JSON list of C-alpha atoms in Angstrom, two decimals:
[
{"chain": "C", "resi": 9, "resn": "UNK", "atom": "CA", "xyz": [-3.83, 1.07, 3.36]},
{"chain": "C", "resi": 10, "resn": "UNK", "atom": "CA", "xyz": [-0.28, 1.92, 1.86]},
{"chain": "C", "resi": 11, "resn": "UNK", "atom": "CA", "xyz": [2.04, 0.90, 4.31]},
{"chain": "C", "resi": 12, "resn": "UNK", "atom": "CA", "xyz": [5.16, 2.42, 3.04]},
{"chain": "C", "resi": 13, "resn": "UNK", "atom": "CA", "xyz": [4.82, 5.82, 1.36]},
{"chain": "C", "resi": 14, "resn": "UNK", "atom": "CA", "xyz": [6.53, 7.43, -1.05]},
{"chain": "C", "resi": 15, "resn": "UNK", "atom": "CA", "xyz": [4.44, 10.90, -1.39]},
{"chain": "C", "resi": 16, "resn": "UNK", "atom": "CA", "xyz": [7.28, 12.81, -4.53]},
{"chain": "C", "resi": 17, "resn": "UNK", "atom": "CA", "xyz": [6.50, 10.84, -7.86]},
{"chain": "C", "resi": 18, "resn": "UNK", "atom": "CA", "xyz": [9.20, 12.62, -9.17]},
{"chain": "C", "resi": 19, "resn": "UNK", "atom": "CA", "xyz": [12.38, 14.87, -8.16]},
{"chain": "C", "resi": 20, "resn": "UNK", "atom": "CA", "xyz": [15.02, 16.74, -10.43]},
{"chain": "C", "resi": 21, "resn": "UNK", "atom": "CA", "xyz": [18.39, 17.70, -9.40]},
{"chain": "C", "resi": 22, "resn": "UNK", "atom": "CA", "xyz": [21.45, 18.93, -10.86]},
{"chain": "C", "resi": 23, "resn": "UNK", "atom": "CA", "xyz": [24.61, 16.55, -11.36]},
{"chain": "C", "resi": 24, "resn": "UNK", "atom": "CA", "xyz": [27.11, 17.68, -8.39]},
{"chain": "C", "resi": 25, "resn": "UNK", "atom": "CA", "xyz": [24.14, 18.47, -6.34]},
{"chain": "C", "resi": 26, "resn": "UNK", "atom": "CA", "xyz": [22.88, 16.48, -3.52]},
{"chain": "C", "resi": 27, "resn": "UNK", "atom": "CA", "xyz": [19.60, 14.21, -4.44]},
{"chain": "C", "resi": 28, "resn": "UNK", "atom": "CA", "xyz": [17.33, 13.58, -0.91]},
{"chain": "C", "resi": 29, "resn": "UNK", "atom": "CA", "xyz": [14.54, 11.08, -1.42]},
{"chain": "C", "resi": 30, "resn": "UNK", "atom": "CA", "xyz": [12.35, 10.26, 1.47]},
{"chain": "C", "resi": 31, "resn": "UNK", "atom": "CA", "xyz": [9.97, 8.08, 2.57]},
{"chain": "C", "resi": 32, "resn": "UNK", "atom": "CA", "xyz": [7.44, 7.26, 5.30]},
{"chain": "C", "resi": 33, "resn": "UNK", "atom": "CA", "xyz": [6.25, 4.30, 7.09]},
{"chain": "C", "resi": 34, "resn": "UNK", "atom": "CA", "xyz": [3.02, 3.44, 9.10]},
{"chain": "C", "resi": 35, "resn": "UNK", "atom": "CA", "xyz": [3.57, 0.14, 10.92]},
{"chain": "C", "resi": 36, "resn": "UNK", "atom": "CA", "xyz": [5.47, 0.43, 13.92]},
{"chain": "C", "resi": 37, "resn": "UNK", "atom": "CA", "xyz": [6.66, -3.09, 13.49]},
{"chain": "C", "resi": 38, "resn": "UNK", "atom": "CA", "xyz": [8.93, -2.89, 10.44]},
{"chain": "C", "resi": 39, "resn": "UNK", "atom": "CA", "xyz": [12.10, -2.56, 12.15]},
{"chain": "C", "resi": 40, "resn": "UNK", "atom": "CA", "xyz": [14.53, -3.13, 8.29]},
{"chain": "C", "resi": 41, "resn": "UNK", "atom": "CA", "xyz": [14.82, -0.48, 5.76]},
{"chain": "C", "resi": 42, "resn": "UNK", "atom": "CA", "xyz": [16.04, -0.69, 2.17]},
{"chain": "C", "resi": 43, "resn": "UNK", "atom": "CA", "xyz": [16.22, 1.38, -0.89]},
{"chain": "C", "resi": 44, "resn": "UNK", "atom": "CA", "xyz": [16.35, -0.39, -4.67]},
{"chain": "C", "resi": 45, "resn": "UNK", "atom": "CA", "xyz": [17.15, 1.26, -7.75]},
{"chain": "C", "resi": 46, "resn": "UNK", "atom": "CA", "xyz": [15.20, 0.87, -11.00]},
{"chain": "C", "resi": 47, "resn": "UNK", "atom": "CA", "xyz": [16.10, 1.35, -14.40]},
{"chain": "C", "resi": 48, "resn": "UNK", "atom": "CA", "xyz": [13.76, 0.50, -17.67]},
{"chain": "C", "resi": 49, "resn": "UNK", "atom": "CA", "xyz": [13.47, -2.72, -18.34]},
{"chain": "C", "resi": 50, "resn": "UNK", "atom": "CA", "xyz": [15.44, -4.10, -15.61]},
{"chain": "C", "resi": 51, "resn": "UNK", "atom": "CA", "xyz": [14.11, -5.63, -11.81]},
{"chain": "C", "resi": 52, "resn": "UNK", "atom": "CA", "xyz": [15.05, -3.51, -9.06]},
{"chain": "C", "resi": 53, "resn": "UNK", "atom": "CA", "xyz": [18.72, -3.30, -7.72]},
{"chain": "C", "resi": 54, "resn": "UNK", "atom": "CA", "xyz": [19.33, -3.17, -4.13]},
{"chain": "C", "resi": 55, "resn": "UNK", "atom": "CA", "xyz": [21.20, -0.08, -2.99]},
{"chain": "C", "resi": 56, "resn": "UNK", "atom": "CA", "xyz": [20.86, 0.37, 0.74]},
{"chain": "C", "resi": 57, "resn": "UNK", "atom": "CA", "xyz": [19.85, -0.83, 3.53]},
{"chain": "C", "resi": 58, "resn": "UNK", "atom": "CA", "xyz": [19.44, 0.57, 7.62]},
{"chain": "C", "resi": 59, "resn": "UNK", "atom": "CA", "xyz": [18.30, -1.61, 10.47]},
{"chain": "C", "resi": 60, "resn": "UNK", "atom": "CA", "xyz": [15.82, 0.07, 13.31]},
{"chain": "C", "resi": 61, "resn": "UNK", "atom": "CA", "xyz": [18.77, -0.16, 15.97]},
{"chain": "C", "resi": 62, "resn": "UNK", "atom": "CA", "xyz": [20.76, 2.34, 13.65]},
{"chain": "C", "resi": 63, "resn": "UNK", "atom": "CA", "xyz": [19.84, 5.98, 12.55]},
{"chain": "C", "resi": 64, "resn": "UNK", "atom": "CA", "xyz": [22.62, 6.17, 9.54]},
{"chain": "C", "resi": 65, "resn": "UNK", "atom": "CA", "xyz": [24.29, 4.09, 7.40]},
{"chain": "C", "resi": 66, "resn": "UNK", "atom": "CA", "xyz": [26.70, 4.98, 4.81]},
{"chain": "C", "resi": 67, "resn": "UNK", "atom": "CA", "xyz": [27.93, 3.30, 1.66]},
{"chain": "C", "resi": 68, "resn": "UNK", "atom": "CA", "xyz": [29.94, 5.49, -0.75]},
{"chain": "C", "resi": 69, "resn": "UNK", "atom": "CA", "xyz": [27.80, 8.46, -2.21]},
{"chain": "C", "resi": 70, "resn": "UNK", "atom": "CA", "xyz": [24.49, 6.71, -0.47]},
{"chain": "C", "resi": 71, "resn": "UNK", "atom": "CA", "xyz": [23.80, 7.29, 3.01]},
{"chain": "C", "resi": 72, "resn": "UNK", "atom": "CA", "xyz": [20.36, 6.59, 4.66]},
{"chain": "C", "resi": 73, "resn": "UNK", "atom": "CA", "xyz": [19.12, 8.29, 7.66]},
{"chain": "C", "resi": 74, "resn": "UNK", "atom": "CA", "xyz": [16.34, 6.61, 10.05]},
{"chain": "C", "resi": 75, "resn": "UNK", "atom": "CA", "xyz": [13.93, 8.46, 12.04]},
{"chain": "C", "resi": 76, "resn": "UNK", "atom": "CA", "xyz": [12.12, 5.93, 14.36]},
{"chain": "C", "resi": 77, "resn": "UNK", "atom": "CA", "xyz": [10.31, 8.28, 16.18]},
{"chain": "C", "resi": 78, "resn": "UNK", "atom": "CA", "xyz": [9.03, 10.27, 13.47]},
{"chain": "C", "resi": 79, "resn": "UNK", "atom": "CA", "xyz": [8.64, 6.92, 10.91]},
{"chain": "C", "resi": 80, "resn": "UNK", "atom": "CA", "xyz": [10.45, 8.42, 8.31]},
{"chain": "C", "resi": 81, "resn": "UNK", "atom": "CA", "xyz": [13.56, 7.94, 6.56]},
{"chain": "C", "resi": 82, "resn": "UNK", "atom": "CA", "xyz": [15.62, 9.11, 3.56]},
{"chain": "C", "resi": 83, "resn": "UNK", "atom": "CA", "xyz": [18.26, 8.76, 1.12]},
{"chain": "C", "resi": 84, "resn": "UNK", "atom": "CA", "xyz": [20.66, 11.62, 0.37]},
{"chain": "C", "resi": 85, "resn": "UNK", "atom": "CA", "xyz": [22.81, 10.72, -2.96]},
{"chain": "C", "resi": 86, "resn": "UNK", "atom": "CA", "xyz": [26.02, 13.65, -2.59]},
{"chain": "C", "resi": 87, "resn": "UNK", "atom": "CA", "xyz": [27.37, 13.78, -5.18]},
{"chain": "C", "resi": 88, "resn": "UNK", "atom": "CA", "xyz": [24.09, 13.28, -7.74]},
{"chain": "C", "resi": 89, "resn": "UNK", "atom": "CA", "xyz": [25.87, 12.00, -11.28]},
{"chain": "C", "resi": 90, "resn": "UNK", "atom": "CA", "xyz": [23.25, 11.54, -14.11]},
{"chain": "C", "resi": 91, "resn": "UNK", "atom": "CA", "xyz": [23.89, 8.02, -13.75]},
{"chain": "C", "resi": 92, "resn": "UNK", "atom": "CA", "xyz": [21.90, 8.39, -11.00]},
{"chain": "C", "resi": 93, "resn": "UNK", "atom": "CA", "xyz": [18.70, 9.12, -12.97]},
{"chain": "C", "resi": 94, "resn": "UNK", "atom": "CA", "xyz": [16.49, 6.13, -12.22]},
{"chain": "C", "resi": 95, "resn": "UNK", "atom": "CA", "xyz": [13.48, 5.46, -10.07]},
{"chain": "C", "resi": 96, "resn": "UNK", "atom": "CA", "xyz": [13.78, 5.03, -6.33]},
{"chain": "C", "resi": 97, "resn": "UNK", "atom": "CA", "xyz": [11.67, 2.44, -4.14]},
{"chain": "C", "resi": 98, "resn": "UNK", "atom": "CA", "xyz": [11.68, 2.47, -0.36]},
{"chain": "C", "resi": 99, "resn": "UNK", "atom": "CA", "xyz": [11.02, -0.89, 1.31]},
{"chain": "C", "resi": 100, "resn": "UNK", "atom": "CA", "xyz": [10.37, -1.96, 4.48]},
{"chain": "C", "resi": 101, "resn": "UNK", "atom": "CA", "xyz": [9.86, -5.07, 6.87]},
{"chain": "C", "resi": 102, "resn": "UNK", "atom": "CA", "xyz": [9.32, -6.66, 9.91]},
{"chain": "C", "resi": 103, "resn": "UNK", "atom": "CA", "xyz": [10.14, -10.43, 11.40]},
{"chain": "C", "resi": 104, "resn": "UNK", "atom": "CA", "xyz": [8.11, -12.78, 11.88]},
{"chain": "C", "resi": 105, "resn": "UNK", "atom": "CA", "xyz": [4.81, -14.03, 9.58]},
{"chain": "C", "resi": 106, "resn": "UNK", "atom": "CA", "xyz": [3.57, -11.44, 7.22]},
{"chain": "C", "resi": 107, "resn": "UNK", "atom": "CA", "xyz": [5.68, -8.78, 8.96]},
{"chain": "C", "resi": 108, "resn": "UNK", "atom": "CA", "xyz": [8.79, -10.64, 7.23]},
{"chain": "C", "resi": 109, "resn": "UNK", "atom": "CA", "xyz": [7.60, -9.45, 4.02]},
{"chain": "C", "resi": 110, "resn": "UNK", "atom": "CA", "xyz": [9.29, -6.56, 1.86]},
{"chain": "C", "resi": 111, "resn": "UNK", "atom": "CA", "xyz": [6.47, -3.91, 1.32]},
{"chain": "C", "resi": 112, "resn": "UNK", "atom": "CA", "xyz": [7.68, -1.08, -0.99]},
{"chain": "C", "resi": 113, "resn": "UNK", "atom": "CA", "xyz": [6.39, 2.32, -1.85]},
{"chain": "C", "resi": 114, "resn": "UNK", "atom": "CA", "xyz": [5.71, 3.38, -5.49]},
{"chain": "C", "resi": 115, "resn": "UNK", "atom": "CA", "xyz": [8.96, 4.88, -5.97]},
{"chain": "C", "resi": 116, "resn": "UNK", "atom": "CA", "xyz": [10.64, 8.46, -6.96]},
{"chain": "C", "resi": 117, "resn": "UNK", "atom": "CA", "xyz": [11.75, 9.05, -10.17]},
{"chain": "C", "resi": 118, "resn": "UNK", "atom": "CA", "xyz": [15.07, 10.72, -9.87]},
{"chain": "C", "resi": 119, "resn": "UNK", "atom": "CA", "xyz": [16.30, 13.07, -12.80]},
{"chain": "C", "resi": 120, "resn": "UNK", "atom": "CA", "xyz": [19.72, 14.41, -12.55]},
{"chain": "C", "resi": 121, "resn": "UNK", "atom": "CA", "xyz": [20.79, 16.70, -15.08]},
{"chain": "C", "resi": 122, "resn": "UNK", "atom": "CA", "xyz": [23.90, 17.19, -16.47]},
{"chain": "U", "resi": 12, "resn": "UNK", "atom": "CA", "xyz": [27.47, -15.92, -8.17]},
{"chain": "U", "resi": 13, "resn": "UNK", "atom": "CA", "xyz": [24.71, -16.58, -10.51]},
{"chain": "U", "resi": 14, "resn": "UNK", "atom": "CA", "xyz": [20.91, -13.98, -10.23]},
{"chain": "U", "resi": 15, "resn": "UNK", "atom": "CA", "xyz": [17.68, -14.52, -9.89]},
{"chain": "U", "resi": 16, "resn": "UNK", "atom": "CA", "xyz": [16.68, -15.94, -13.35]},
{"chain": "U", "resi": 17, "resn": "UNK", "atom": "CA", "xyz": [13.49, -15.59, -14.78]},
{"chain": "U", "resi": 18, "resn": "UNK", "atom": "CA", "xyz": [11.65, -16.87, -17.58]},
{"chain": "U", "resi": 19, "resn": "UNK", "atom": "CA", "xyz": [10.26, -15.76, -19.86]},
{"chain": "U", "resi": 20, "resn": "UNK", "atom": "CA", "xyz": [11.03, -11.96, -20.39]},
{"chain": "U", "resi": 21, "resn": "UNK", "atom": "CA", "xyz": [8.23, -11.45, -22.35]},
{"chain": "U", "resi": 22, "resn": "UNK", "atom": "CA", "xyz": [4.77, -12.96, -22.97]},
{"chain": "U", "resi": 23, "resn": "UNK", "atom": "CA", "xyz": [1.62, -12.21, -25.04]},
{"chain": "U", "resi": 24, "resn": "UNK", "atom": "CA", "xyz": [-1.26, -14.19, -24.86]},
{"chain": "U", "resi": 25, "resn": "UNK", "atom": "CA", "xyz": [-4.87, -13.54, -25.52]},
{"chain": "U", "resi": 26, "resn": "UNK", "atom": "CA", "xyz": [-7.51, -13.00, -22.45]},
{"chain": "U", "resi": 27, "resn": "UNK", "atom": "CA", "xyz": [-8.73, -16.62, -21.45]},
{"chain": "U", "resi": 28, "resn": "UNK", "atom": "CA", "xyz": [-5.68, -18.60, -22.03]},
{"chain": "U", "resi": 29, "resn": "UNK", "atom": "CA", "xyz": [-3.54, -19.54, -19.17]},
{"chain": "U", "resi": 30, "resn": "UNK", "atom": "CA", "xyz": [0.22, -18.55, -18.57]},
{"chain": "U", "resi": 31, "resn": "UNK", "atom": "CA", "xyz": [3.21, -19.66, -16.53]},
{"chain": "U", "resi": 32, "resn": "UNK", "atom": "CA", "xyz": [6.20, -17.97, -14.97]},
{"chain": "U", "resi": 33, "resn": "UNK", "atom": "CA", "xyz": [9.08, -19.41, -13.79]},
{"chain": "U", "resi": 34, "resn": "UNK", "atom": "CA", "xyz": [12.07, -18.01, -11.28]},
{"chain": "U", "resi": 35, "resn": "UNK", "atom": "CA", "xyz": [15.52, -19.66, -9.95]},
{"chain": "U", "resi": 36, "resn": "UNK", "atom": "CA", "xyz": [16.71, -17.89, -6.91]},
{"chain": "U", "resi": 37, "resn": "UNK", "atom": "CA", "xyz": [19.83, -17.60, -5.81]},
{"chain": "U", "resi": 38, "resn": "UNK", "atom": "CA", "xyz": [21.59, -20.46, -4.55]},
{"chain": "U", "resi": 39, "resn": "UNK", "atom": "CA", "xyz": [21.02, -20.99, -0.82]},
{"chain": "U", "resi": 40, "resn": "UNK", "atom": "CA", "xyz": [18.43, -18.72, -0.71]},
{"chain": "U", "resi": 41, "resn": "UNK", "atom": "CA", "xyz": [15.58, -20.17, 1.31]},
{"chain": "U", "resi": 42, "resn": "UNK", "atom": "CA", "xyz": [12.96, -16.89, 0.85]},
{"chain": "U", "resi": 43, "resn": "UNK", "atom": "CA", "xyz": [11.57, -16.63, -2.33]},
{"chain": "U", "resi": 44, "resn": "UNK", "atom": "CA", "xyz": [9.28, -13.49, -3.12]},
{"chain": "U", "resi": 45, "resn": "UNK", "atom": "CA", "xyz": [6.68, -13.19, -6.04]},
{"chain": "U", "resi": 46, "resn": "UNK", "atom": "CA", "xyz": [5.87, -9.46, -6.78]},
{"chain": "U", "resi": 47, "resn": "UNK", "atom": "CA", "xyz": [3.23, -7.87, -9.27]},
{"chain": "U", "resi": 48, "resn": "UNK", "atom": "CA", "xyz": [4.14, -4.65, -11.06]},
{"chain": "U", "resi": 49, "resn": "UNK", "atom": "CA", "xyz": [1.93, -2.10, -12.84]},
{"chain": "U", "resi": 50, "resn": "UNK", "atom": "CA", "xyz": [3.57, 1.04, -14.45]},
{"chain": "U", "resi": 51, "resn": "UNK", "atom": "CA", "xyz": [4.07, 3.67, -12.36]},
{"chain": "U", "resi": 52, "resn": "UNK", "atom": "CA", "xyz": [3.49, 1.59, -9.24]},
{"chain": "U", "resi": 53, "resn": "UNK", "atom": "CA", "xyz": [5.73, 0.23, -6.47]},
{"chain": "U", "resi": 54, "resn": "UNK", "atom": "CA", "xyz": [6.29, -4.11, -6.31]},
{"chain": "U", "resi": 55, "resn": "UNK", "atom": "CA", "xyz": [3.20, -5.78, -4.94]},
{"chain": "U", "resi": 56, "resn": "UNK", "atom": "CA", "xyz": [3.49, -8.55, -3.10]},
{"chain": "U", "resi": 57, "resn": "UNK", "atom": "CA", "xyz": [1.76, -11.24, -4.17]},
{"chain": "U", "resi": 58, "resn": "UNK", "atom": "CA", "xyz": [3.42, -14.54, -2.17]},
{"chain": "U", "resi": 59, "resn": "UNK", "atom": "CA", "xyz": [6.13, -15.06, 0.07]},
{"chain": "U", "resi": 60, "resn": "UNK", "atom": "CA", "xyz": [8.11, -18.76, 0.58]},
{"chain": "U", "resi": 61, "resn": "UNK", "atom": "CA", "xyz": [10.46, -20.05, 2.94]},
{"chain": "U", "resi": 62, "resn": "UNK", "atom": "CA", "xyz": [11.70, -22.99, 2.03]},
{"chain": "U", "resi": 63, "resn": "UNK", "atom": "CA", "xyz": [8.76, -24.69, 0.41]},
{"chain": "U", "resi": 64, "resn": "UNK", "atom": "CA", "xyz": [6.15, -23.21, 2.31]},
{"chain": "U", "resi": 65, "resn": "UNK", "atom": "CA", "xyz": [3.87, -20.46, 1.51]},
{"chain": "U", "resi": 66, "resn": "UNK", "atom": "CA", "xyz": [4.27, -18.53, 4.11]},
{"chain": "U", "resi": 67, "resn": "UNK", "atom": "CA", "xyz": [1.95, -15.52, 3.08]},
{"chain": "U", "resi": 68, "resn": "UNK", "atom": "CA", "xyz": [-0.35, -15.88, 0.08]},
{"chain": "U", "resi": 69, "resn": "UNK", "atom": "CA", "xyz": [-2.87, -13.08, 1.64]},
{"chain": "U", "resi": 70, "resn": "UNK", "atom": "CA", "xyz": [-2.16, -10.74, -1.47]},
{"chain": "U", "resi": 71, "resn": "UNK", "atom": "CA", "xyz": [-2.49, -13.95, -4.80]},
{"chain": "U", "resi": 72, "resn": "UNK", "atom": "CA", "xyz": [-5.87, -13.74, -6.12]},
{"chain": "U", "resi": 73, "resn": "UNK", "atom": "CA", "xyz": [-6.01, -17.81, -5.55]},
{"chain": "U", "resi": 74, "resn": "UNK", "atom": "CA", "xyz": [-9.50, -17.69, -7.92]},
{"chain": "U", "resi": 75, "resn": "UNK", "atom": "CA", "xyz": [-6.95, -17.64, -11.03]},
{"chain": "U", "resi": 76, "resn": "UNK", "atom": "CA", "xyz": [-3.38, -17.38, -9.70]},
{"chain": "U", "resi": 77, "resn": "UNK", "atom": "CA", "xyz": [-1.29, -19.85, -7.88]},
{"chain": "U", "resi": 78, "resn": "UNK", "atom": "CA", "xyz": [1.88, -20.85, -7.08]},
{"chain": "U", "resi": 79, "resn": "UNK", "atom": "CA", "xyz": [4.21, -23.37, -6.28]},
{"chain": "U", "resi": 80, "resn": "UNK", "atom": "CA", "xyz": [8.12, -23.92, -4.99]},
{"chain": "U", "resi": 81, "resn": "UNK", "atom": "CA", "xyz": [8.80, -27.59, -4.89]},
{"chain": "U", "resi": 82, "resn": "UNK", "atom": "CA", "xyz": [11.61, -28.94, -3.15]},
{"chain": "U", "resi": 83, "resn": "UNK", "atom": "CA", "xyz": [12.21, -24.88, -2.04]},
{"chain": "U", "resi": 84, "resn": "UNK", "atom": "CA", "xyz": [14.35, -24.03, -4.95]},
{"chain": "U", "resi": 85, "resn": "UNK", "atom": "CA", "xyz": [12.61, -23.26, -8.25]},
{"chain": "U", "resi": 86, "resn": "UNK", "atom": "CA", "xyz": [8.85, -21.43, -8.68]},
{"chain": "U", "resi": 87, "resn": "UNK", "atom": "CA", "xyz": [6.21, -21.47, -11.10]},
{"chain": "U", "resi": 88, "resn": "UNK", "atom": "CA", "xyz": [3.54, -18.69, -11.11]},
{"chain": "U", "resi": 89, "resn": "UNK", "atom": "CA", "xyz": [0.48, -19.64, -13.16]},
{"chain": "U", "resi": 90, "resn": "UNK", "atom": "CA", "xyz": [-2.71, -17.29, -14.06]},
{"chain": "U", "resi": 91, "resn": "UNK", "atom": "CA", "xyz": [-5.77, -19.34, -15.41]},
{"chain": "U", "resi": 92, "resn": "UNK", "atom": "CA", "xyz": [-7.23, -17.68, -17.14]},
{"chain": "U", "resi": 93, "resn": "UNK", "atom": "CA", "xyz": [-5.62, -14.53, -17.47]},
{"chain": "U", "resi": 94, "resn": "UNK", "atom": "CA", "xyz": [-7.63, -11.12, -17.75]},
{"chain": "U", "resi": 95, "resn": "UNK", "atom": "CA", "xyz": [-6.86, -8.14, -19.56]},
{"chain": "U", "resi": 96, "resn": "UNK", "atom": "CA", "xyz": [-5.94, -6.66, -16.19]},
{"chain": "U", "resi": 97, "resn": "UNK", "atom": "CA", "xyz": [-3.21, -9.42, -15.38]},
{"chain": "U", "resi": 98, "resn": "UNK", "atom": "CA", "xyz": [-1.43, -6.74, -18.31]},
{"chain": "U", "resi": 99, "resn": "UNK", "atom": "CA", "xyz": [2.01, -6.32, -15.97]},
{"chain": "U", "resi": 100, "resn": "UNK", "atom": "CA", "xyz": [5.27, -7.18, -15.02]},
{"chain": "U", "resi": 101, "resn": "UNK", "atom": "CA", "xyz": [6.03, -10.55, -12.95]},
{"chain": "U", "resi": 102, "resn": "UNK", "atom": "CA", "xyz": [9.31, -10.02, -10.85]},
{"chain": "U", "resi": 103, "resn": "UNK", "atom": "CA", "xyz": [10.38, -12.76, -8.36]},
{"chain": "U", "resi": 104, "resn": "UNK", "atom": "CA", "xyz": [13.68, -12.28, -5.34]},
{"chain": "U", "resi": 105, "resn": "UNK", "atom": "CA", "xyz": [14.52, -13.93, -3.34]},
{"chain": "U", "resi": 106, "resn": "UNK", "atom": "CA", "xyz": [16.87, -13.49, -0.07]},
{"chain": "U", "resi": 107, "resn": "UNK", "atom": "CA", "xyz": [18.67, -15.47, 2.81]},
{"chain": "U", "resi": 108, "resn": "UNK", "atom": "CA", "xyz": [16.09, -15.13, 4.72]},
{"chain": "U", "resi": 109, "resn": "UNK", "atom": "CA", "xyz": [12.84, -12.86, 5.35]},
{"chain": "U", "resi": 110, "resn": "UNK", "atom": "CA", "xyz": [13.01, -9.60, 7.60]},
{"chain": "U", "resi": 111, "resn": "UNK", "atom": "CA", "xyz": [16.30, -8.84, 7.83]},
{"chain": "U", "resi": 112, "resn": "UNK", "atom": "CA", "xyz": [18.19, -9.44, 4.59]},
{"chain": "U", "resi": 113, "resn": "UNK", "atom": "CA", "xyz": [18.40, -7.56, 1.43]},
{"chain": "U", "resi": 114, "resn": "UNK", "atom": "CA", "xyz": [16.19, -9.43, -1.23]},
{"chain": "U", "resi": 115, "resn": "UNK", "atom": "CA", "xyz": [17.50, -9.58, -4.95]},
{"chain": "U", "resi": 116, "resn": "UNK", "atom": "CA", "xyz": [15.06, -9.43, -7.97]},
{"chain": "U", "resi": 117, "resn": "UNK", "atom": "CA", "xyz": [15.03, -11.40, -11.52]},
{"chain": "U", "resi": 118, "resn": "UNK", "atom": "CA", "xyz": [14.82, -9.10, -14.46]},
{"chain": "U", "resi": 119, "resn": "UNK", "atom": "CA", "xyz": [10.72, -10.00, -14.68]},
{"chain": "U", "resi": 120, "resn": "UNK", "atom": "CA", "xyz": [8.69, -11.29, -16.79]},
{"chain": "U", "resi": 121, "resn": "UNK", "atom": "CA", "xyz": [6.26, -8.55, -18.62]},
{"chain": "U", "resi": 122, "resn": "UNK", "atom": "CA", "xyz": [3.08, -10.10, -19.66]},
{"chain": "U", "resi": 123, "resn": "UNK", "atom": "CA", "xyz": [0.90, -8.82, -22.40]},
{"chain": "U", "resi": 124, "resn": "UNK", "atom": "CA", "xyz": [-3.06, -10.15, -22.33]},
{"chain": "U", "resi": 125, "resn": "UNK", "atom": "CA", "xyz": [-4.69, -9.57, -25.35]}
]
């Protein structure tokens, strides 16, 4: 049972644009958010992250909204640069045991075009 | 501030033989994350230390796979034997601690079974 979901494979935007990638979330006791980067060859980069007693954080062109009640949450990337163009992963967890570890979704590939 | 350093970055071997991975965290990390990656697929976790103890191993196929972090610094990942499926990349992070810290990933290790 996918625990974190990530339900656009892929998402195209135009550079200047604004890029929003979401993701949804099952268990009720994750309570820390993050979002990692991916490029080709390369491990994932962290980018953002949002704890469950906050609904925004901002960090430059990256700001991540949380929706507790709704178990959702999403990026928003204003303004996209083709830079940008990588693949996304959501991540989640929870303290304590196995809810301390990071469980990520399978990612959005994010194409911004010049 | 040093990475996560892994090694190697790349490995071939044929189906049958065995294999070993190894990861340095970041200094003064005490969580240490092994994660399986198939194309097109989000990290899976496969164990989770803190310190030197496995604190989840629920997802490491323990007939072949297993792990170890002596003296809660370094890791070693080893398949025996590995399967044409075991085709994927290895990434290990590792973080302050688990639940509430961003975790930061080695470049991986992409193995090849022939």
């Amino acid at each position: 049972d996918q625990q974190v979901k990530q339900n656009s494979p892929s998402l195209s935007v135009q550079e200047g644009r604004i890029s929003i990638l979401n993701c949804d979330y099952t268990n009720s006791m994750f309570d820390y958010f993050l979002w990692y980067k991916k490029y080709p060859a390369e491990g994932p980069t962290f980018l953002i992250s949002i704890s469950s007693i906050k609904d925004k954080n901002e960090d430059g062109r990256f700001t991540v909204f949380l929706n507790k009640s709704a178990k959702h949450l999403s990026l928003h990337i204003v303004p996209s640069q083709p830079g940008d163009s990588a693949v996304y992963f959501c991540a989640a967890s929870g303290r304590g045991g196995s809810q301390g570890n990071l469980i990520f979704g399978k990612g959005t590939k994010l194409s911004v075009k010049p | 501030e040093a990475g996560v350093v892994q090694s190697p970055r790349y490995k071939i071997i044929e189906k049958k033989q065995p294999v070993a991975f190894w990861c340095n965290p970041i200094s003064g990390h005490n969580t240490l994350y092994w994660y399986l990656q198939n194309l097109g697929q989000g990290p899976e976790l496969l164990i989770r230390y803190e310190n030197e103890e496995a604190v989840d191993d629920s997802q490491l196929p323990k007939d072949r796979f297993s792990a170890e972090r002596l003296k809660g610094v370094d890791s070693t990942l080893k398949i025996q034997p590995a399967e044409l499926g075991d085709s994927a990349v290895y990434l290990c992070a590792s973080s302050w601690r688990g639940g509430d810290t961003e975790a930061f990933f080695g470049q991986g290790t992409r193995l090849t079974v022939v």
